[in-house]
Amino acid sequence: MRLIFDTPENIALRAAKRYSDLLAAKPNAVLAFATGSTPLGLYKQLIELYRNKEISFKEAITFNLDEYAGIGREHPQSYYRFMMEHLFSHIDLDPSRIHLPSGTDVSDAAMHGYEDAIKSAGGIDLQLLGIGNNGHIGFNEPGTPFASQTHLVTLSDSTRIANARFFETMDKVPTRAVTMGIRTVMNARSIIMIALGKSKAAAVHSALFGEVTPSCPASVLQLHPNVEVYLDMAAGGEF
Ligand code: GLP
C-alpha cells in the first residue's frame, strides 16, 4: 500500500494522471468509478484532460460501485444521474459501455448479472474508492463479509444521515442500495482510494493501521497488493 499526502487539488491531478497513463497503455481498460463528493475534483480533472485531448475514454468500459435501491436512473439523486452530470456526459465514453447496478431490479439474477458483466469485460483494471465515516467502501457497511459480491444492502443510519444532504428530507433518503461486494472490489487489479477532510481521519486511520476486520470494511485494502491511498492533511492528520 502506498500512501500519498497532498492537497485536494494535487490529489485530483495525480489521480487523473493514473487514468491517462492507464488509458494510454490500455485504451479499453475497465474502470470502476465511485460517487460522493470526494471524487469530484478528479472527475473535473479527467474532463479537463479530455478537453485538452490528453485522454480518451472511447474504448474504456466502466462499472460503478453502487446505486440506491428503489429509485430509477432518472431520479435526480440516482448515482447514474450523478455520474452523467459530473463525468460521463462530458467525455467520449460510449454509453453502451457504462454500467451501474440497477436500483429497480434488485433480484438475485441482477446481482449475478452485474458480476458476470464485470468478468466478461475482463475484470476491473482500476477501482476508485472513497471511504465512509464508518469505514464503508461502496455501500459495504461494517460487518459485510469480505467474501461478498454484488448485493442488496440496508443502509446504516449513519450512512443515511451522511447522505441526507442530497435529499429534501430524511425520509426521502433511500433505505437500501445495491453495491459491489468487498470481494468484487478486491478482485480489481489496482485500487485508488481518496479521502479528504477531517471527518474521514478516524476511519482512514483504522482502515490503514487498524486490525483487518469486517468491522472496518476499508481495512481489507491492507490485503490488496496494489493500492494507492491519496490523503489530504486533514484526513491523514491522525498519523
Ligand atoms: C457514499 C458512497 C461511497 C462514498 C462515501 C463517501 O455513501 N456510497 O461510495 O465513498 O459515501 O462519500 P463522500 O465522498 O461524499 O464523503
CSV table of N, CA and C and ligand atoms in Angstrom, one decimal, residues 34-39 65-66 79 129-132 136 138-139 159 163 165 200, ligand 1:
chain,number,residue,atom,x,y,z
A,34,ALA,N,-16.6,5.7,-8.5
A,34,ALA,CA,-17.3,5.9,-7.2
A,34,ALA,C,-18.1,7.2,-7.3
A,35,THR,N,-19.1,7.4,-6.4
A,35,THR,CA,-19.8,8.6,-6.3
A,35,THR,C,-19.4,9.3,-5.0
A,36,GLY,N,-20.1,10.4,-4.6
A,36,GLY,CA,-19.8,11.1,-3.4
A,36,GLY,C,-19.0,12.4,-3.8
A,37,SER,N,-18.8,13.2,-2.8
A,37,SER,CA,-18.1,14.5,-3.1
A,37,SER,C,-16.6,14.3,-3.3
A,38,THR,N,-16.0,13.2,-2.7
A,38,THR,CA,-14.6,13.1,-2.8
A,38,THR,C,-14.0,13.0,-4.2
A,39,PRO,N,-14.6,12.2,-5.1
A,39,PRO,CA,-14.0,12.1,-6.5
A,39,PRO,C,-14.3,13.3,-7.4
A,65,LEU,N,-19.6,1.5,-8.5
A,65,LEU,CA,-19.6,0.7,-7.3
A,65,LEU,C,-21.0,0.4,-6.8
A,66,ASP,N,-21.9,1.4,-6.9
A,66,ASP,CA,-23.1,1.2,-6.2
A,66,ASP,C,-24.2,2.1,-6.7
A,79,TYR,N,-27.3,7.5,-8.6
A,79,TYR,CA,-25.9,7.6,-8.9
A,79,TYR,C,-25.6,7.6,-10.4
A,129,LEU,N,-12.1,4.4,-5.0
A,129,LEU,CA,-12.9,4.3,-3.8
A,129,LEU,C,-12.8,5.6,-3.0
A,130,GLY,N,-13.9,5.9,-2.4
A,130,GLY,CA,-13.9,6.9,-1.3
A,130,GLY,C,-14.0,6.0,0.0
A,131,ILE,N,-14.3,6.7,1.1
A,131,ILE,CA,-14.4,5.9,2.3
A,131,ILE,C,-15.5,6.6,3.1
A,132,GLY,N,-16.4,5.8,3.7
A,132,GLY,CA,-17.5,6.4,4.6
A,132,GLY,C,-16.9,6.7,5.9
A,136,HIS,N,-17.0,2.4,5.6
A,136,HIS,CA,-17.5,1.7,4.5
A,136,HIS,C,-16.9,2.0,3.1
A,138,GLY,N,-17.9,1.6,-1.0
A,138,GLY,CA,-19.1,1.4,-1.8
A,138,GLY,C,-20.2,1.6,-0.7
A,139,PHE,N,-21.1,0.7,-0.7
A,139,PHE,CA,-22.1,0.7,0.4
A,139,PHE,C,-21.9,-0.6,1.3
A,159,THR,N,-24.9,6.3,7.6
A,159,THR,CA,-24.8,6.5,6.2
A,159,THR,C,-25.9,7.3,5.6
A,163,ASN,N,-25.7,11.0,3.9
A,163,ASN,CA,-26.1,11.3,2.6
A,163,ASN,C,-27.4,12.1,2.5
A,165,ARG,N,-27.9,15.1,3.0
A,165,ARG,CA,-27.7,16.5,2.5
A,165,ARG,C,-28.1,16.6,1.0
A,200,LYS,N,-12.9,12.2,7.8
A,200,LYS,CA,-12.5,10.9,7.4
A,200,LYS,C,-11.3,10.4,8.2
B,1,GLP,C1,-21.3,7.1,-0.1
B,1,GLP,C2,-20.9,6.2,-1.2
B,1,GLP,C3,-19.4,5.8,-1.1
B,1,GLP,C4,-18.6,7.0,-0.8
B,1,GLP,C5,-18.9,7.5,0.6
B,1,GLP,C6,-18.2,8.8,0.9
B,1,GLP,O1,-22.2,6.6,0.8
B,1,GLP,N1,-21.7,5.0,-1.4
B,1,GLP,O2,-19.0,5.2,-2.3
B,1,GLP,O3,-17.2,6.7,-0.9
B,1,GLP,O4,-20.3,7.6,0.8
B,1,GLP,O5,-18.9,9.9,0.3
B,1,GLP,P1,-18.2,11.3,0.3
B,1,GLP,O6,-17.1,11.2,-0.8
B,1,GLP,O7,-19.3,12.3,-0.2
B,1,GLP,O8,-17.7,11.7,1.6
